[in-house]
mmCIF file with all atom_site columns, C-alpha atoms in Angstrom:
data_model
loop_
_atom_site.group_PDB
_atom_site.id
_atom_site.type_symbol
_atom_site.label_atom_id
_atom_site.label_alt_id
_atom_site.label_comp_id
_atom_site.label_asym_id
_atom_site.label_entity_id
_atom_site.label_seq_id
_atom_site.pdbx_PDB_ins_code
_atom_site.Cartn_x
_atom_site.Cartn_y
_atom_site.Cartn_z
_atom_site.occupancy
_atom_site.B_iso_or_equiv
_atom_site.pdbx_formal_charge
_atom_site.auth_seq_id
_atom_site.auth_comp_id
_atom_site.auth_asym_id
_atom_site.auth_atom_id
_atom_site.pdbx_PDB_model_num
ATOM 1   C CA . MET A 1 1   ? -8.314  3.260   20.611  1.00 54.00 ? 122 MET A CA 1
ATOM 2   C CA . ILE A 1 2   ? -10.818 4.489   22.852  1.00 58.00 ? 123 ILE A CA 1
ATOM 3   C CA . LEU A 1 3   ? -13.951 6.762   20.966  1.00 61.00 ? 124 LEU A CA 1
ATOM 4   C CA . LYS A 1 4   ? -16.114 8.472   23.348  1.00 68.00 ? 125 LYS A CA 1
ATOM 5   C CA . ALA A 1 5   ? -20.110 9.649   23.177  1.00 67.00 ? 126 ALA A CA 1
ATOM 6   C CA . SER A 1 6   ? -22.177 10.726  25.105  1.00 68.00 ? 127 SER A CA 1
ATOM 7   C CA . VAL A 1 7   ? -25.705 8.657   26.436  1.00 67.00 ? 128 VAL A CA 1
ATOM 8   C CA . ARG A 1 8   ? -28.935 10.820  27.504  1.00 71.00 ? 129 ARG A CA 1
ATOM 9   C CA . TYR A 1 9   ? -31.621 8.796   29.324  1.00 71.00 ? 130 TYR A CA 1
ATOM 10  C CA . SER A 1 10  ? -35.265 10.674  28.449  1.00 73.00 ? 131 SER A CA 1
ATOM 11  C CA . GLU A 1 11  ? -38.486 9.908   30.349  1.00 75.00 ? 132 GLU A CA 1
ATOM 12  C CA . TYR A 1 12  ? -39.344 10.832  26.509  1.00 76.00 ? 133 TYR A CA 1
ATOM 13  C CA . HIS A 1 13  ? -38.078 7.466   24.800  1.00 76.00 ? 134 HIS A CA 1
ATOM 14  C CA . THR A 1 14  ? -38.035 4.424   25.190  1.00 79.00 ? 135 THR A CA 1
ATOM 15  C CA . GLU A 1 15  ? -34.459 3.877   24.863  1.00 78.00 ? 136 GLU A CA 1
ATOM 16  C CA . PRO A 1 16  ? -31.341 5.893   25.475  1.00 73.00 ? 137 PRO A CA 1
ATOM 17  C CA . VAL A 1 17  ? -30.446 8.857   23.053  1.00 73.00 ? 138 VAL A CA 1
ATOM 18  C CA . VAL A 1 18  ? -26.615 8.127   22.260  1.00 72.00 ? 139 VAL A CA 1
ATOM 19  C CA . TYR A 1 19  ? -24.547 11.366  20.784  1.00 69.00 ? 140 TYR A CA 1
ATOM 20  C CA . GLN A 1 20  ? -21.753 10.290  19.185  1.00 75.00 ? 141 GLN A CA 1
ATOM 21  C CA . ASN A 1 21  ? -18.162 12.162  19.195  1.00 76.00 ? 142 ASN A CA 1
ATOM 22  C CA . TYR A 1 22  ? -18.196 13.922  15.717  1.00 75.00 ? 143 TYR A CA 1
ATOM 23  C CA . GLN A 1 23  ? -14.710 14.231  15.720  1.00 79.00 ? 144 GLN A CA 1
ATOM 24  C CA . ALA A 1 24  ? -14.173 10.643  17.059  1.00 76.00 ? 145 ALA A CA 1
ATOM 25  C CA . ALA A 1 25  ? -16.466 9.497   14.144  1.00 73.00 ? 146 ALA A CA 1
ATOM 26  C CA . LEU A 1 26  ? -14.786 11.392  11.068  1.00 76.00 ? 147 LEU A CA 1
ATOM 27  C CA . ASP A 1 27  ? -11.235 10.555  12.502  1.00 80.00 ? 148 ASP A CA 1
ATOM 28  C CA . THR A 1 28  ? -12.261 6.631   12.248  1.00 76.00 ? 149 THR A CA 1
ATOM 29  C CA . TYR A 1 29  ? -13.779 7.215   8.560   1.00 76.00 ? 150 TYR A CA 1
ATOM 30  C CA . ASN A 1 30  ? -10.561 9.358   7.868   1.00 84.00 ? 151 ASN A CA 1
ATOM 31  C CA . LYS A 1 31  ? -8.351  6.349   8.832   1.00 84.00 ? 152 LYS A CA 1
ATOM 32  C CA . PHE A 1 32  ? -10.428 3.448   7.070   1.00 80.00 ? 153 PHE A CA 1
ATOM 33  C CA . LYS A 1 33  ? -10.377 6.254   3.904   1.00 82.00 ? 154 LYS A CA 1
ATOM 34  C CA . ALA A 1 34  ? -6.289  5.812   3.985   1.00 88.00 ? 155 ALA A CA 1
ATOM 35  C CA . LEU A 1 35  ? -6.274  2.360   4.308   1.00 85.00 ? 156 LEU A CA 1
ATOM 36  C CA . SER A 1 36  ? -5.460  0.836   0.459   1.00 86.00 ? 157 SER A CA 1
ATOM 37  C CA . SER A 1 37  ? -8.428  -0.293  -1.262  1.00 84.00 ? 158 SER A CA 1
ATOM 38  C CA . SER A 1 38  ? -7.085  -4.014  -0.658  1.00 84.00 ? 159 SER A CA 1
ATOM 39  C CA . ALA A 1 39  ? -6.981  -4.092  3.275   1.00 82.00 ? 160 ALA A CA 1
ATOM 40  C CA . GLN A 1 40  ? -10.576 -1.890  3.341   1.00 78.00 ? 161 GLN A CA 1
ATOM 41  C CA . SER A 1 41  ? -12.114 -4.570  1.675   1.00 80.00 ? 162 SER A CA 1
ATOM 42  C CA . LYS A 1 42  ? -10.735 -7.260  4.177   1.00 78.00 ? 163 LYS A CA 1
ATOM 43  C CA . HIS A 1 43  ? -11.778 -4.971  6.844   1.00 71.00 ? 164 HIS A CA 1
ATOM 44  C CA . MET A 1 44  ? -15.569 -4.338  5.310   1.00 75.00 ? 165 MET A CA 1
ATOM 45  C CA . MET A 1 45  ? -18.427 -7.145  5.815   1.00 77.00 ? 166 MET A CA 1
ATOM 46  C CA . THR A 1 46  ? -22.295 -7.073  5.196   1.00 81.00 ? 167 THR A CA 1
ATOM 47  C CA . THR A 1 47  ? -24.255 -7.808  7.979   1.00 82.00 ? 168 THR A CA 1
ATOM 48  C CA . GLU A 1 48  ? -25.053 -11.067 7.001   1.00 88.00 ? 169 GLU A CA 1
ATOM 49  C CA . GLU A 1 49  ? -21.312 -11.735 7.470   1.00 86.00 ? 170 GLU A CA 1
ATOM 50  C CA . PHE A 1 50  ? -21.044 -9.679  10.375  1.00 85.00 ? 171 PHE A CA 1
ATOM 51  C CA . ILE A 1 51  ? -23.627 -11.736 12.004  1.00 90.00 ? 172 ILE A CA 1
ATOM 52  C CA . LYS A 1 52  ? -22.547 -15.748 10.548  1.00 92.00 ? 173 LYS A CA 1
ATOM 53  C CA . LYS A 1 53  ? -18.714 -14.851 12.468  1.00 91.00 ? 174 LYS A CA 1
ATOM 54  C CA . ILE A 1 54  ? -20.830 -14.210 15.652  1.00 92.00 ? 175 ILE A CA 1
ATOM 55  C CA . ILE A 1 55  ? -23.080 -17.007 15.097  1.00 96.00 ? 176 ILE A CA 1
ATOM 56  C CA . ASP A 1 56  ? -19.623 -18.936 15.160  1.00 96.00 ? 177 ASP A CA 1
ATOM 57  C CA . LYS A 1 57  ? -18.026 -17.982 17.417  1.00 95.00 ? 178 LYS A CA 1
ATOM 58  C CA . LYS A 1 58  ? -21.131 -18.824 20.058  1.00 96.00 ? 179 LYS A CA 1
ATOM 59  C CA . LYS A 1 59  ? -21.077 -22.387 18.795  1.00 97.00 ? 180 LYS A CA 1
ATOM 60  C CA . ASP A 1 60  ? -17.874 -22.918 19.533  1.00 96.00 ? 181 ASP A CA 1
ATOM 61  C CA . GLN A 1 61  ? -18.225 -21.491 23.000  1.00 96.00 ? 182 GLN A CA 1
ATOM 62  C CA . LEU A 1 62  ? -21.568 -23.653 23.233  1.00 97.00 ? 183 LEU A CA 1
ATOM 63  C CA . TYR A 1 63  ? -19.130 -26.410 22.251  1.00 96.00 ? 184 TYR A CA 1
ATOM 64  C CA . LYS A 1 64  ? -16.498 -25.783 23.795  1.00 96.00 ? 185 LYS A CA 1
ATOM 65  C CA . LEU A 1 65  ? -18.955 -25.265 27.397  1.00 95.00 ? 186 LEU A CA 1
ATOM 66  C CA . GLN A 1 66  ? -20.593 -28.625 26.500  1.00 92.00 ? 187 GLN A CA 1
ATOM 67  C CA . ARG A 1 67  ? -17.632 -30.394 26.415  1.00 91.00 ? 188 ARG A CA 1
ATOM 68  C CA . GLU A 1 68  ? -16.450 -29.310 30.271  1.00 92.00 ? 189 GLU A CA 1
ATOM 69  C CA . ASN A 1 69  ? -19.857 -29.741 31.149  1.00 91.00 ? 190 ASN A CA 1
ATOM 70  C CA . ASP A 1 70  ? -20.289 -33.275 30.326  1.00 88.00 ? 191 ASP A CA 1
ATOM 71  C CA . PRO A 1 71  ? -18.025 -35.522 32.370  1.00 85.00 ? 192 PRO A CA 1
ATOM 72  C CA . LYS A 1 72  ? -19.510 -32.944 35.699  1.00 88.00 ? 193 LYS A CA 1
ATOM 73  C CA . GLU A 1 73  ? -23.625 -33.628 34.469  1.00 87.00 ? 194 GLU A CA 1
ATOM 74  C CA . LYS A 1 74  ? -22.466 -37.742 34.109  1.00 84.00 ? 195 LYS A CA 1
ATOM 75  C CA . THR A 1 75  ? -20.941 -37.479 37.760  1.00 85.00 ? 196 THR A CA 1
ATOM 76  C CA . ASN A 1 76  ? -24.310 -35.971 39.107  1.00 86.00 ? 197 ASN A CA 1
ATOM 77  C CA . MET A 1 77  ? -26.545 -38.361 37.414  1.00 84.00 ? 198 MET A CA 1
ATOM 78  C CA . MET A 1 78  ? -24.056 -41.337 38.654  1.00 82.00 ? 199 MET A CA 1
ATOM 79  C CA . HIS A 1 79  ? -24.327 -39.871 41.870  1.00 84.00 ? 200 HIS A CA 1
ATOM 80  C CA . GLU A 1 80  ? -28.493 -40.011 41.304  1.00 85.00 ? 201 GLU A CA 1
ATOM 81  C CA . VAL A 1 81  ? -28.279 -43.145 40.784  1.00 82.00 ? 202 VAL A CA 1
ATOM 82  C CA . ALA A 1 82  ? -26.207 -44.320 43.518  1.00 81.00 ? 203 ALA A CA 1
ATOM 83  C CA . ARG A 1 83  ? -28.680 -42.332 45.922  1.00 85.00 ? 204 ARG A CA 1
ATOM 84  C CA . GLY A 1 84  ? -31.640 -44.789 44.856  1.00 85.00 ? 205 GLY A CA 1
ATOM 85  C CA . LYS A 1 85  ? -33.118 -42.431 41.360  1.00 84.00 ? 206 LYS A CA 1
ATOM 86  C CA . LYS A 1 86  ? -33.854 -44.899 38.647  1.00 84.00 ? 207 LYS A CA 1
ATOM 87  C CA . ILE A 1 87  ? -32.771 -43.976 35.274  1.00 80.00 ? 208 ILE A CA 1
ATOM 88  C CA . SER A 1 88  ? -35.226 -42.396 32.821  1.00 79.00 ? 209 SER A CA 1
ATOM 89  C CA . LYS A 1 89  ? -35.899 -45.202 29.699  1.00 81.00 ? 210 LYS A CA 1
ATOM 90  C CA . ASP A 1 90  ? -36.039 -42.291 27.689  1.00 82.00 ? 211 ASP A CA 1
ATOM 91  C CA . ILE A 1 91  ? -32.019 -41.583 27.793  1.00 82.00 ? 212 ILE A CA 1
ATOM 92  C CA . ASN A 1 92  ? -30.020 -41.531 25.122  1.00 83.00 ? 213 ASN A CA 1
ATOM 93  C CA . GLY A 1 93  ? -28.144 -44.833 24.593  1.00 85.00 ? 214 GLY A CA 1
ATOM 94  C CA . ASN A 1 94  ? -24.669 -42.781 24.272  1.00 84.00 ? 215 ASN A CA 1
ATOM 95  C CA . ASP A 1 95  ? -25.530 -41.055 27.651  1.00 82.00 ? 216 ASP A CA 1
ATOM 96  C CA . LEU A 1 96  ? -26.218 -44.045 29.253  1.00 84.00 ? 217 LEU A CA 1
ATOM 97  C CA . ASN A 1 97  ? -22.735 -45.030 28.045  1.00 87.00 ? 218 ASN A CA 1
ATOM 98  C CA . ASP A 1 98  ? -21.361 -42.435 29.111  1.00 84.00 ? 219 ASP A CA 1
ATOM 99  C CA . LEU A 1 99  ? -22.974 -42.442 32.570  1.00 84.00 ? 220 LEU A CA 1
ATOM 100 C CA . MET A 1 100 ? -21.316 -46.530 32.413  1.00 85.00 ? 221 MET A CA 1
ATOM 101 C CA . ASN A 1 101 ? -18.069 -45.182 31.704  1.00 86.00 ? 222 ASN A CA 1
ATOM 102 C CA . ALA A 1 102 ? -18.231 -42.126 34.524  1.00 84.00 ? 223 ALA A CA 1
ATOM 103 C CA . MET A 1 103 ? -18.982 -45.280 37.106  1.00 84.00 ? 224 MET A CA 1
ATOM 104 C CA . LYS A 1 104 ? -16.164 -47.620 36.207  1.00 87.00 ? 225 LYS A CA 1
ATOM 105 C CA . ARG A 1 105 ? -14.022 -44.350 36.047  1.00 85.00 ? 226 ARG A CA 1
ATOM 106 C CA . ASN A 1 106 ? -15.233 -43.773 39.584  1.00 83.00 ? 227 ASN A CA 1
ATOM 107 C CA . PHE A 1 107 ? -14.771 -46.908 40.852  1.00 84.00 ? 228 PHE A CA 1
ATOM 108 C CA . GLU A 1 108 ? -11.608 -47.687 39.289  1.00 87.00 ? 229 GLU A CA 1
ATOM 109 C CA . MET A 1 109 ? -10.347 -44.357 41.696  1.00 86.00 ? 230 MET A CA 1
ATOM 110 C CA . PHE A 1 110 ? -12.215 -45.290 44.743  1.00 83.00 ? 231 PHE A CA 1
ATOM 111 C CA . ARG A 1 111 ? -10.723 -49.014 44.746  1.00 87.00 ? 232 ARG A CA 1
ATOM 112 C CA . LYS A 1 112 ? -7.067  -47.405 44.140  1.00 87.00 ? 233 LYS A CA 1
ATOM 113 C CA . LEU A 1 113 ? -7.692  -45.286 47.112  1.00 85.00 ? 234 LEU A CA 1
ATOM 114 C CA . LYS A 1 114 ? -8.476  -48.484 49.190  1.00 85.00 ? 235 LYS A CA 1
ATOM 115 C CA . ILE A 1 115 ? -5.497  -50.124 48.064  1.00 85.00 ? 236 ILE A CA 1
ATOM 116 C CA . LYS A 1 116 ? -3.875  -46.923 48.883  1.00 84.00 ? 237 LYS A CA 1
ATOM 117 C CA . ALA A 1 117 ? -5.636  -46.807 52.399  1.00 81.00 ? 238 ALA A CA 1
ATOM 118 C CA . ASP A 1 118 ? -4.912  -51.097 53.019  1.00 80.00 ? 239 ASP A CA 1
ATOM 119 C CA . LYS A 1 119 ? -1.288  -50.757 52.211  1.00 78.00 ? 240 LYS A CA 1
ATOM 120 C CA . GLU A 1 120 ? -0.464  -47.416 54.011  1.00 72.00 ? 241 GLU A CA 1
ATOM 121 C CA . GLY A 1 121 ? -2.543  -48.655 57.167  1.00 65.00 ? 242 GLY A CA 1
ATOM 122 C CA . SER A 1 122 ? -5.427  -46.798 58.634  1.00 57.00 ? 243 SER A CA 1
ATOM 123 C CA . THR A 1 123 ? -4.225  -43.494 60.574  1.00 59.00 ? 244 THR A CA 1
ATOM 124 C CA . LEU A 1 124 ? -7.741  -43.424 62.593  1.00 60.00 ? 245 LEU A CA 1
ATOM 125 C CA . TYR A 1 125 ? -6.493  -45.271 66.014  1.00 58.00 ? 246 TYR A CA 1
ATOM 126 C CA . ALA A 1 126 ? -3.153  -44.614 65.781  1.00 58.00 ? 247 ALA A CA 1
ATOM 127 C CA . SER A 1 127 ? -2.001  -42.894 68.541  1.00 61.00 ? 248 SER A CA 1
ATOM 128 C CA . GLN A 1 128 ? -0.686  -38.973 68.570  1.00 61.00 ? 249 GLN A CA 1
ATOM 129 C CA . PRO A 1 129 ? 2.489   -37.662 70.012  1.00 63.00 ? 250 PRO A CA 1
ATOM 130 C CA . ILE A 1 130 ? 1.514   -35.922 73.393  1.00 61.00 ? 251 ILE A CA 1
ATOM 131 C CA . SER A 1 131 ? 4.600   -32.825 73.153  1.00 62.00 ? 252 SER A CA 1
ATOM 132 C CA . SER A 1 132 ? 6.110   -33.067 76.795  1.00 60.00 ? 253 SER A CA 1
ATOM 133 C CA . ASP A 1 133 ? 6.471   -29.158 76.856  1.00 63.00 ? 254 ASP A CA 1
ATOM 134 C CA . ASN A 1 134 ? 2.613   -28.587 77.963  1.00 59.00 ? 255 ASN A CA 1
ATOM 135 C CA . PRO A 1 135 ? 1.047   -30.513 80.977  1.00 58.00 ? 256 PRO A CA 1
ATOM 136 C CA . VAL A 1 136 ? -1.716  -33.152 80.277  1.00 57.00 ? 257 VAL A CA 1
ATOM 137 C CA . SER A 1 137 ? -4.678  -32.084 81.980  1.00 58.00 ? 258 SER A CA 1
ATOM 138 C CA . THR A 1 138 ? -5.740  -34.878 84.668  1.00 60.00 ? 259 THR A CA 1
ATOM 139 C CA . VAL A 1 139 ? -9.783  -34.769 84.513  1.00 56.00 ? 260 VAL A CA 1
ATOM 140 C CA . PRO A 1 140 ? -11.100 -37.416 86.551  1.00 56.00 ? 261 PRO A CA 1
ATOM 141 C CA . LEU A 1 141 ? -13.820 -39.716 84.883  1.00 56.00 ? 262 LEU A CA 1
ATOM 142 C CA . ALA A 1 142 ? -15.959 -40.503 87.812  1.00 53.00 ? 263 ALA A CA 1
ATOM 143 C CA . SER A 1 143 ? -17.965 -37.662 90.457  1.00 53.00 ? 264 SER A CA 1
ATOM 144 C CA . PRO A 1 144 ? -16.149 -38.353 94.178  1.00 53.00 ? 265 PRO A CA 1
ATOM 145 C CA . SER A 1 145 ? -19.200 -39.280 95.414  1.00 53.00 ? 266 SER A CA 1
ATOM 146 C CA . ILE A 1 146 ? -19.322 -42.154 93.436  1.00 52.00 ? 267 ILE A CA 1
ATOM 147 C CA . VAL A 1 147 ? -17.677 -45.641 94.264  1.00 51.00 ? 268 VAL A CA 1
ATOM 148 C CA . SER A 1 148 ? -16.541 -48.108 91.990  1.00 52.00 ? 269 SER A CA 1
ATOM 149 C CA . SER A 1 149 ? -16.722 -51.754 92.956  1.00 53.00 ? 270 SER A CA 1
ATOM 150 C CA . GLY A 1 150 ? -14.834 -54.826 91.982  1.00 50.00 ? 271 GLY A CA 1
ATOM 151 C CA . THR A 1 151 ? -12.307 -55.095 89.801  1.00 51.00 ? 272 THR A CA 1
ATOM 152 C CA . ASP A 1 152 ? -10.852 -54.983 86.081  1.00 50.00 ? 273 ASP A CA 1
ATOM 153 C CA . ARG A 1 153 ? -10.139 -59.102 86.910  1.00 53.00 ? 274 ARG A CA 1
ATOM 154 C CA . GLU A 1 154 ? -13.350 -59.374 88.207  1.00 52.00 ? 275 GLU A CA 1
ATOM 155 C CA . GLY A 1 155 ? -16.244 -58.593 85.700  1.00 53.00 ? 276 GLY A CA 1
ATOM 156 C CA . PRO A 1 156 ? -17.618 -55.478 84.668  1.00 54.00 ? 277 PRO A CA 1
ATOM 157 C CA . ARG A 1 157 ? -18.104 -52.236 87.230  1.00 53.00 ? 278 ARG A CA 1
ATOM 158 C CA . SER A 1 158 ? -20.817 -51.015 88.329  1.00 51.00 ? 279 SER A CA 1
ATOM 159 C CA . PRO A 1 159 ? -20.937 -48.158 90.119  1.00 52.00 ? 280 PRO A CA 1
ATOM 160 C CA . GLN A 1 160 ? -22.309 -47.626 93.304  1.00 53.00 ? 281 GLN A CA 1
ATOM 161 C CA . TRP A 1 161 ? -24.357 -44.599 94.003  1.00 52.00 ? 282 TRP A CA 1
ATOM 162 C CA . SER A 1 162 ? -22.972 -42.882 97.976  1.00 51.00 ? 283 SER A CA 1
ATOM 163 C CA . LEU A 1 163 ? -26.385 -41.441 99.688  1.00 52.00 ? 284 LEU A CA 1
ATOM 164 C CA . LYS A 1 164 ? -23.959 -38.494 101.368 1.00 54.00 ? 285 LYS A CA 1
ATOM 165 C CA . TRP A 1 165 ? -26.171 -36.393 100.219 1.00 51.00 ? 286 TRP A CA 1
ATOM 166 C CA . LEU A 1 166 ? -29.131 -37.423 101.801 1.00 52.00 ? 287 LEU A CA 1
ATOM 167 C CA . LYS A 1 167 ? -28.105 -36.514 105.301 1.00 49.00 ? 288 LYS A CA 1
#
């Protein structure tokens, strides 16, 4: 149900002045009066009950957010400890236990990833297929003014610079 009201901001008032739609307010009141007395009492509540209901709802939201954020906080703390930050002496025993569990979980995950990578083999140095459709460009490894001496069998190569540009 959409109820309409007018809101007017004035430089003479600290808060906006709200002019409710009289007809909409009257309709809502009449609907409430048309309900049976048991339905009316079901929808009625005191200000204290209303505030308590809101507080309970907010407590539930806070609890859910804390449950969501707790593993993230422990993981962040684990990374800080790994970077060299010292653990506070005032840390709660439960928090320390949670931190140790987060470390064990992550180390176990890293161990499994390492085992999986070792079984599959590393693809770091694997040759990549070259499609025959695209021509491969050849880039000279040395400029024409450099003359190599020696071969691979004779030992390391040391370039000898040509002095052609001095002439």
